[in-house]
Structure formats: structure tokens, C-alpha cells
Amino acid sequence: MKHTRQEQMEAFGRLLDILDELRVKCPWDRKQTNESLRANTIEEVYELSDALMKSDAKNICKELGDVLLHVVFYAKIGSETDEFDIKDVCDKLCDKLIFRHPHVFGEVKASTAEAVSENWEQIKLKEKDGNKSVLSGVPDALPALIKAYRIQDKARNVGFDWEEREQVWTKVKEEISEFESEVASMDKDKAEAEFGDVMFSLINAARLYKINPDNALERTNQKFIRRFNYLEEHTIKQGRNLSDMTLPEMDAIWNEAKEKGL
């Protein structure tokens, strides 16, 4: 479904008009602040992420609307204190996009996504309000797995990376060996630290092989849920409880789920 630019702008204007009215007439919308909306915003982003992982176009559309509402809501709150409004948000974004894409809006040459990415951090550091260090732009509040990936990717963009990606496997094996050693010594604190190193090295390996580790783990999560639900449903059909079954019995049903492609 395609709409003209005029239709798109009219729809966006309608959203702004509706929010203006809600902010005045709805008791709930009227009382919201940046702080009260924050938790809901995080939830909406996760719901969008879930729809994206499932390639659910209908829900992607719905969840994008929910996220857009929050963007517009924060801009509305900003306008009420004369700090900024939705025009300022759009203008700053447009200026940033133009500045960070000199290969499109300037004279810089970059014919591949990799070439663009290599210049990205250097461009950001040149911005007037840019980050003071390479890693300072990684939000503290990011989930640890995503944060590790972003840290490694930013370091890569300034040349701190393996010369050959195959070299990472030596590091992975080294970290696993150190983790096994600490587990054997029963030192929980050190074992936890070494396990973190194992995860960090595996995330690094995923990055080098162009695999998004968060997506990969979520696919495994969903696969486990499907197979476990199959196991649970078939156990109930037999009039039994999972806690009463032996591991070999559960494995047999689990393998059946695998054979069905679940």
C-alpha cells in the first residue's frame, strides 16, 4: 500500500492535532511527563522488536504507531516548556543525516555499506555536539548483550579489531578454558567474570561473521518455547505431568518436535 507524500504529511498532521486535543481534554494524557512515559516507551520498543523478529507486518505497523506516538508525545511536552517541538526534532535529525552521509549529500566516495560504516565513527567525533570518546555513545541502559555488540562494533570502526576473523576462535577457546578452570575451583565470583569473557568473545565472533547475536539468541529462545510447549501439550494429552516423566520420555517427545520442524 503506497500513499502520496501529501497523504503522508496529512496523516502526520492529524496525529499532531489529535495529541494536542488529548493533552488538553484527557486527564490521563494531560498528567503525563517524560518520567512517567519512559517505562511505557521501553515496553513499546520491545513490542516492536518482537513484531520485527516475527516478520509480522500487521503488528509492525501497529507497534510503529505506538512508538511514533511516544516520539510525538515527548516533542509535545518539550513544546510546552518552550525547549523544543516536533519541528526541532525533525530538523536536528535531518541535519544529522545529511552531515553523516557525505557520500550522498557531499563529495565523499563510499560505494559499499562497509565503507560507510568505517567512516561513521570518525564523522560522529567531528560533530560539534558529538561524543568525546569512541565508546561514550554507547548508552549505559542498553541490555548487556546488545551493549557488548555495539562496543565491539564501535571499536572496529576505528581499527581496533582482529586482522583475520578466524583469529577470534583462539580467543573463544582461551576464554572457555579459563571459565572451566574457575568453575572447577568453585570460585563463583571469578567464574562469573570468566563466563562474561566467554560471552563477550562469542558475541565478537558473531559480529565478525556478520551474525546479530541478539537476533540469534531470540530465535533460539522462540525455538525452545515452541518445542517446550509441544512437550507440555503432549504430556497433558497423555494425562500426565512433566514432573512425573523421566528425562528419556521427555527427550522422545522433544525429538518429535524437532522432526516436525518446530
Tab-separated table of C-alpha atoms in Angstrom:
chain	number	residue	atom	x	y	z
A	1	MET	CA	0.000	0.000	0.000
A	2	LYS	CA	1.539	3.288	-1.120
A	3	HIS	CA	0.413	6.805	-0.294
A	4	THR	CA	1.470	10.113	-1.748
A	5	ARG	CA	3.780	12.417	0.212
A	6	GLN	CA	0.827	14.776	0.656
A	7	GLU	CA	-1.272	11.981	2.178
A	8	GLN	CA	1.602	11.041	4.478
A	9	MET	CA	2.034	14.624	5.677
A	10	GLU	CA	-1.706	14.969	6.240
A	11	ALA	CA	-1.723	11.791	8.353
A	12	PHE	CA	1.187	13.081	10.437
A	13	GLY	CA	-0.560	16.427	10.885
A	14	ARG	CA	-3.710	14.597	12.000
A	15	LEU	CA	-1.668	12.779	14.659
A	16	LEU	CA	-0.282	16.082	15.942
A	17	ASP	CA	-3.781	17.575	16.069
A	18	ILE	CA	-5.182	14.594	17.956
A	19	LEU	CA	-2.390	14.682	20.523
A	20	ASP	CA	-2.885	18.425	21.022
A	21	GLU	CA	-6.532	17.758	21.836
A	22	LEU	CA	-5.785	14.799	24.095
A	23	ARG	CA	-3.230	16.821	26.013
A	24	VAL	CA	-5.958	19.345	26.848
A	25	LYS	CA	-9.062	17.182	27.261
A	26	CYS	CA	-7.883	13.759	28.521
A	27	PRO	CA	-6.996	13.572	32.251
A	28	TRP	CA	-4.512	10.727	31.676
A	29	ASP	CA	-2.715	12.331	28.733
A	30	ARG	CA	-2.687	15.697	30.481
A	31	LYS	CA	-0.792	14.389	33.520
A	32	GLN	CA	1.964	12.551	31.634
A	33	THR	CA	5.608	13.643	31.920
A	34	ASN	CA	8.892	12.490	30.405
A	35	GLU	CA	9.477	10.396	33.503
A	36	SER	CA	6.037	8.763	33.552
A	37	LEU	CA	6.212	7.860	29.856
A	38	ARG	CA	9.728	6.414	29.934
A	39	ALA	CA	8.824	2.890	31.109
A	40	ASN	CA	5.985	2.673	28.595
A	41	THR	CA	8.316	3.775	25.814
A	42	ILE	CA	10.753	0.981	26.622
A	43	GLU	CA	7.887	-1.534	26.595
A	44	GLU	CA	6.655	-0.272	23.221
A	45	VAL	CA	10.118	-0.617	21.691
A	46	TYR	CA	10.345	-4.213	22.911
A	47	GLU	CA	6.911	-4.967	21.467
A	48	LEU	CA	8.055	-3.531	18.135
A	49	SER	CA	11.205	-5.645	18.346
A	50	ASP	CA	9.087	-8.753	18.906
A	51	ALA	CA	6.927	-7.980	15.860
A	52	LEU	CA	10.041	-7.388	13.769
A	53	MET	CA	11.553	-10.720	14.828
A	54	LYS	CA	8.336	-12.470	13.785
A	55	SER	CA	8.114	-10.552	10.469
A	56	ASP	CA	4.535	-9.750	11.446
A	57	ALA	CA	3.730	-6.856	9.100
A	58	LYS	CA	0.362	-6.100	10.693
A	59	ASN	CA	1.840	-5.803	14.165
A	60	ILE	CA	4.961	-3.998	12.914
A	61	CYS	CA	2.638	-1.309	11.559
A	62	LYS	CA	0.708	-1.153	14.840
A	63	GLU	CA	3.800	-1.051	17.061
A	64	LEU	CA	5.485	1.574	14.888
A	65	GLY	CA	2.423	3.714	15.529
A	66	ASP	CA	2.801	3.235	19.281
A	67	VAL	CA	6.478	4.195	19.140
A	68	LEU	CA	5.683	7.207	16.935
A	69	LEU	CA	3.067	8.333	19.454
A	70	HIS	CA	5.750	8.432	22.129
A	71	VAL	CA	8.112	10.436	19.916
A	72	VAL	CA	5.373	12.970	19.241
A	73	PHE	CA	4.351	12.981	22.916
A	74	TYR	CA	7.857	13.850	24.113
A	75	ALA	CA	8.056	16.594	21.494
A	76	LYS	CA	4.715	17.952	22.691
A	77	ILE	CA	5.964	18.076	26.276
A	78	GLY	CA	9.095	19.848	25.057
A	79	SER	CA	6.996	22.454	23.246
A	80	GLU	CA	5.031	23.198	26.418
A	81	THR	CA	8.245	24.298	28.153
A	82	ASP	CA	9.488	26.147	25.051
A	83	GLU	CA	12.548	23.876	24.882
A	84	PHE	CA	11.818	22.224	21.512
A	85	ASP	CA	8.959	20.939	19.392
A	86	ILE	CA	8.468	18.330	16.678
A	87	LYS	CA	9.940	20.675	14.028
A	88	ASP	CA	13.165	20.955	16.035
A	89	VAL	CA	13.274	17.156	16.378
A	90	CYS	CA	12.863	16.682	12.620
A	91	ASP	CA	15.317	19.464	11.736
A	92	LYS	CA	18.044	18.099	14.010
A	93	LEU	CA	17.535	14.603	12.611
A	94	CYS	CA	17.676	15.855	9.006
A	95	ASP	CA	20.823	17.881	9.695
A	96	LYS	CA	22.475	14.866	11.301
A	97	LEU	CA	21.550	12.553	8.431
A	98	ILE	CA	22.947	14.967	5.870
A	99	PHE	CA	26.161	15.513	7.853
A	100	ARG	CA	26.702	11.784	8.392
A	101	HIS	CA	26.118	10.905	4.732
A	102	PRO	CA	28.667	12.972	2.811
A	103	HIS	CA	28.783	10.168	0.237
A	104	VAL	CA	25.164	11.034	-0.612
A	105	PHE	CA	24.960	14.786	0.069
A	106	GLY	CA	28.615	15.685	-0.433
A	107	GLU	CA	31.719	14.750	-2.370
A	108	VAL	CA	32.917	11.754	-0.333
A	109	LYS	CA	33.029	8.426	-2.157
A	110	ALA	CA	31.688	5.278	-0.469
A	111	SER	CA	30.306	2.507	-2.656
A	112	THR	CA	29.721	-0.182	-0.016
A	113	ALA	CA	27.975	-0.407	3.349
A	114	GLU	CA	31.320	-1.377	4.911
A	115	ALA	CA	32.969	1.780	3.619
A	116	VAL	CA	30.145	3.896	5.045
A	117	SER	CA	30.414	2.153	8.404
A	118	GLU	CA	34.175	2.672	8.587
A	119	ASN	CA	33.717	6.440	8.271
A	120	TRP	CA	30.748	6.627	10.622
A	121	GLU	CA	32.547	6.965	13.971
A	122	GLN	CA	35.084	9.446	12.629
A	123	ILE	CA	32.253	11.600	11.306
A	124	LYS	CA	30.430	11.469	14.638
A	125	LEU	CA	33.543	12.540	16.527
A	126	LYS	CA	33.780	15.627	14.328
A	127	GLU	CA	30.256	16.759	15.179
A	128	LYS	CA	30.053	19.812	17.392
A	129	ASP	CA	27.913	18.003	19.946
A	130	GLY	CA	29.378	14.581	19.190
A	131	ASN	CA	30.730	12.050	21.640
A	132	LYS	CA	34.010	12.885	23.340
A	133	SER	CA	35.266	9.321	23.012
A	134	VAL	CA	34.624	6.379	20.722
A	135	LEU	CA	32.657	4.382	23.311
A	136	SER	CA	30.851	7.229	25.064
A	137	GLY	CA	27.988	6.967	22.598
A	138	VAL	CA	27.003	3.504	23.829
A	139	PRO	CA	24.030	4.023	26.202
A	140	ASP	CA	24.549	2.637	29.706
A	141	ALA	CA	20.953	1.379	29.758
A	142	LEU	CA	21.356	-0.961	26.771
A	143	PRO	CA	20.853	-4.673	27.517
A	144	ALA	CA	24.266	-6.223	28.142
A	145	LEU	CA	24.286	-8.424	25.031
A	146	ILE	CA	23.439	-5.554	22.681
A	147	LYS	CA	25.853	-3.263	24.520
A	148	ALA	CA	28.715	-5.736	24.007
A	149	TYR	CA	27.981	-5.867	20.270
A	150	ARG	CA	27.851	-2.069	19.984
A	151	ILE	CA	31.094	-1.648	21.962
A	152	GLN	CA	32.899	-4.075	19.690
A	153	ASP	CA	31.448	-2.526	16.545
A	154	LYS	CA	32.474	0.978	17.573
A	155	ALA	CA	35.999	-0.211	18.369
A	156	ARG	CA	36.127	-1.873	14.947
A	157	ASN	CA	35.219	1.386	13.233
A	158	VAL	CA	38.469	2.972	14.454
A	159	GLY	CA	40.605	-0.034	13.545
A	160	PHE	CA	40.661	-1.958	16.841
A	161	ASP	CA	39.805	-5.423	15.582
A	162	TRP	CA	41.241	-8.773	14.531
A	163	GLU	CA	43.272	-8.753	11.323
A	164	GLU	CA	41.604	-12.021	10.290
A	165	ARG	CA	38.245	-13.051	11.714
A	166	GLU	CA	39.380	-16.656	12.157
A	167	GLN	CA	41.729	-15.422	14.892
A	168	VAL	CA	38.752	-14.898	17.190
A	169	TRP	CA	38.335	-18.656	17.728
A	170	THR	CA	41.648	-18.852	19.597
A	171	LYS	CA	40.287	-16.214	21.964
A	172	VAL	CA	36.960	-18.023	22.352
A	173	LYS	CA	38.714	-21.298	23.240
A	174	GLU	CA	41.025	-19.468	25.649
A	175	GLU	CA	38.091	-17.863	27.467
A	176	ILE	CA	36.180	-21.164	27.685
A	177	SER	CA	39.266	-22.837	29.160
A	178	GLU	CA	39.624	-20.073	31.769
A	179	PHE	CA	35.931	-20.366	32.644
A	180	GLU	CA	36.199	-24.137	33.065
A	181	SER	CA	39.206	-23.641	35.338
A	182	GLU	CA	37.353	-21.214	37.613
A	183	VAL	CA	34.267	-23.455	37.708
A	184	ALA	CA	36.490	-26.335	38.803
A	185	SER	CA	37.955	-24.232	41.607
A	186	MET	CA	34.422	-23.365	42.821
A	187	ASP	CA	35.198	-19.631	42.878
A	188	LYS	CA	31.784	-18.234	41.942
A	189	ASP	CA	32.885	-14.622	41.553
A	190	LYS	CA	35.793	-15.445	39.253
A	191	ALA	CA	33.695	-17.980	37.342
A	192	GLU	CA	31.074	-15.310	36.689
A	193	ALA	CA	33.738	-12.909	35.434
A	194	GLU	CA	35.187	-15.562	33.118
A	195	PHE	CA	31.746	-16.503	31.844
A	196	GLY	CA	31.282	-12.854	30.918
A	197	ASP	CA	34.514	-13.076	28.945
A	198	VAL	CA	33.228	-16.197	27.171
A	199	MET	CA	30.028	-14.413	26.173
A	200	PHE	CA	31.918	-11.301	25.073
A	201	SER	CA	34.223	-13.368	22.862
A	202	LEU	CA	31.299	-15.277	21.318
A	203	ILE	CA	29.485	-12.026	20.603
A	204	ASN	CA	32.685	-10.820	18.972
A	205	ALA	CA	32.767	-13.954	16.829
A	206	ALA	CA	29.143	-13.403	15.805
A	207	ARG	CA	29.931	-9.828	14.799
A	208	LEU	CA	32.923	-10.910	12.719
A	209	TYR	CA	30.749	-13.421	10.864
A	210	LYS	CA	28.005	-10.813	10.376
A	211	ILE	CA	25.539	-12.515	12.711
A	212	ASN	CA	23.445	-10.379	15.034
A	213	PRO	CA	23.840	-12.180	18.387
A	214	ASP	CA	20.668	-10.725	19.887
A	215	ASN	CA	18.584	-11.905	16.930
A	216	ALA	CA	20.310	-15.291	17.019
A	217	LEU	CA	19.610	-15.781	20.729
A	218	GLU	CA	15.988	-14.678	20.365
A	219	ARG	CA	15.489	-17.193	17.534
A	220	THR	CA	16.768	-19.902	19.868
A	221	ASN	CA	14.500	-18.628	22.658
A	222	GLN	CA	11.472	-18.879	20.371
A	223	LYS	CA	12.537	-22.325	19.151
A	224	PHE	CA	12.862	-23.579	22.726
A	225	ILE	CA	9.439	-22.151	23.610
A	226	ARG	CA	7.799	-23.889	20.622
A	227	ARG	CA	9.375	-27.245	21.447
A	228	PHE	CA	8.713	-26.995	25.166
A	229	ASN	CA	5.078	-26.056	24.523
A	230	TYR	CA	4.816	-29.123	22.250
A	231	LEU	CA	6.284	-31.272	25.011
A	232	GLU	CA	3.867	-29.838	27.570
A	233	GLU	CA	0.798	-30.214	25.339
A	234	HIS	CA	1.569	-33.850	24.514
A	235	THR	CA	2.239	-34.653	28.152
A	236	ILE	CA	-1.167	-33.254	29.105
A	237	LYS	CA	-2.822	-35.284	26.314
A	238	GLN	CA	-1.352	-38.399	27.937
A	239	GLY	CA	-2.936	-37.378	31.233
A	240	ARG	CA	0.462	-36.861	32.854
A	241	ASN	CA	2.524	-34.080	34.388
A	242	LEU	CA	6.001	-33.108	33.237
A	243	SER	CA	7.292	-33.567	36.769
A	244	ASP	CA	6.208	-37.240	36.636
A	245	MET	CA	8.032	-38.013	33.382
A	246	THR	CA	11.553	-39.342	33.051
A	247	LEU	CA	14.127	-37.400	31.068
A	248	PRO	CA	14.251	-40.061	28.309
A	249	GLU	CA	10.453	-39.817	27.959
A	250	MET	CA	10.659	-36.037	27.644
A	251	ASP	CA	13.555	-36.324	25.195
A	252	ALA	CA	11.480	-38.604	22.961
A	253	ILE	CA	8.701	-36.010	22.646
A	254	TRP	CA	11.274	-33.215	22.299
A	255	ASN	CA	12.887	-35.030	19.384
A	256	GLU	CA	9.457	-35.495	17.845
A	257	ALA	CA	9.001	-31.724	17.962
A	258	LYS	CA	12.381	-31.283	16.249
A	259	GLU	CA	11.394	-33.715	13.491
A	260	LYS	CA	8.242	-31.659	12.901
A	261	GLY	CA	10.441	-28.596	12.354
A	262	LEU	CA	9.311	-26.776	15.486
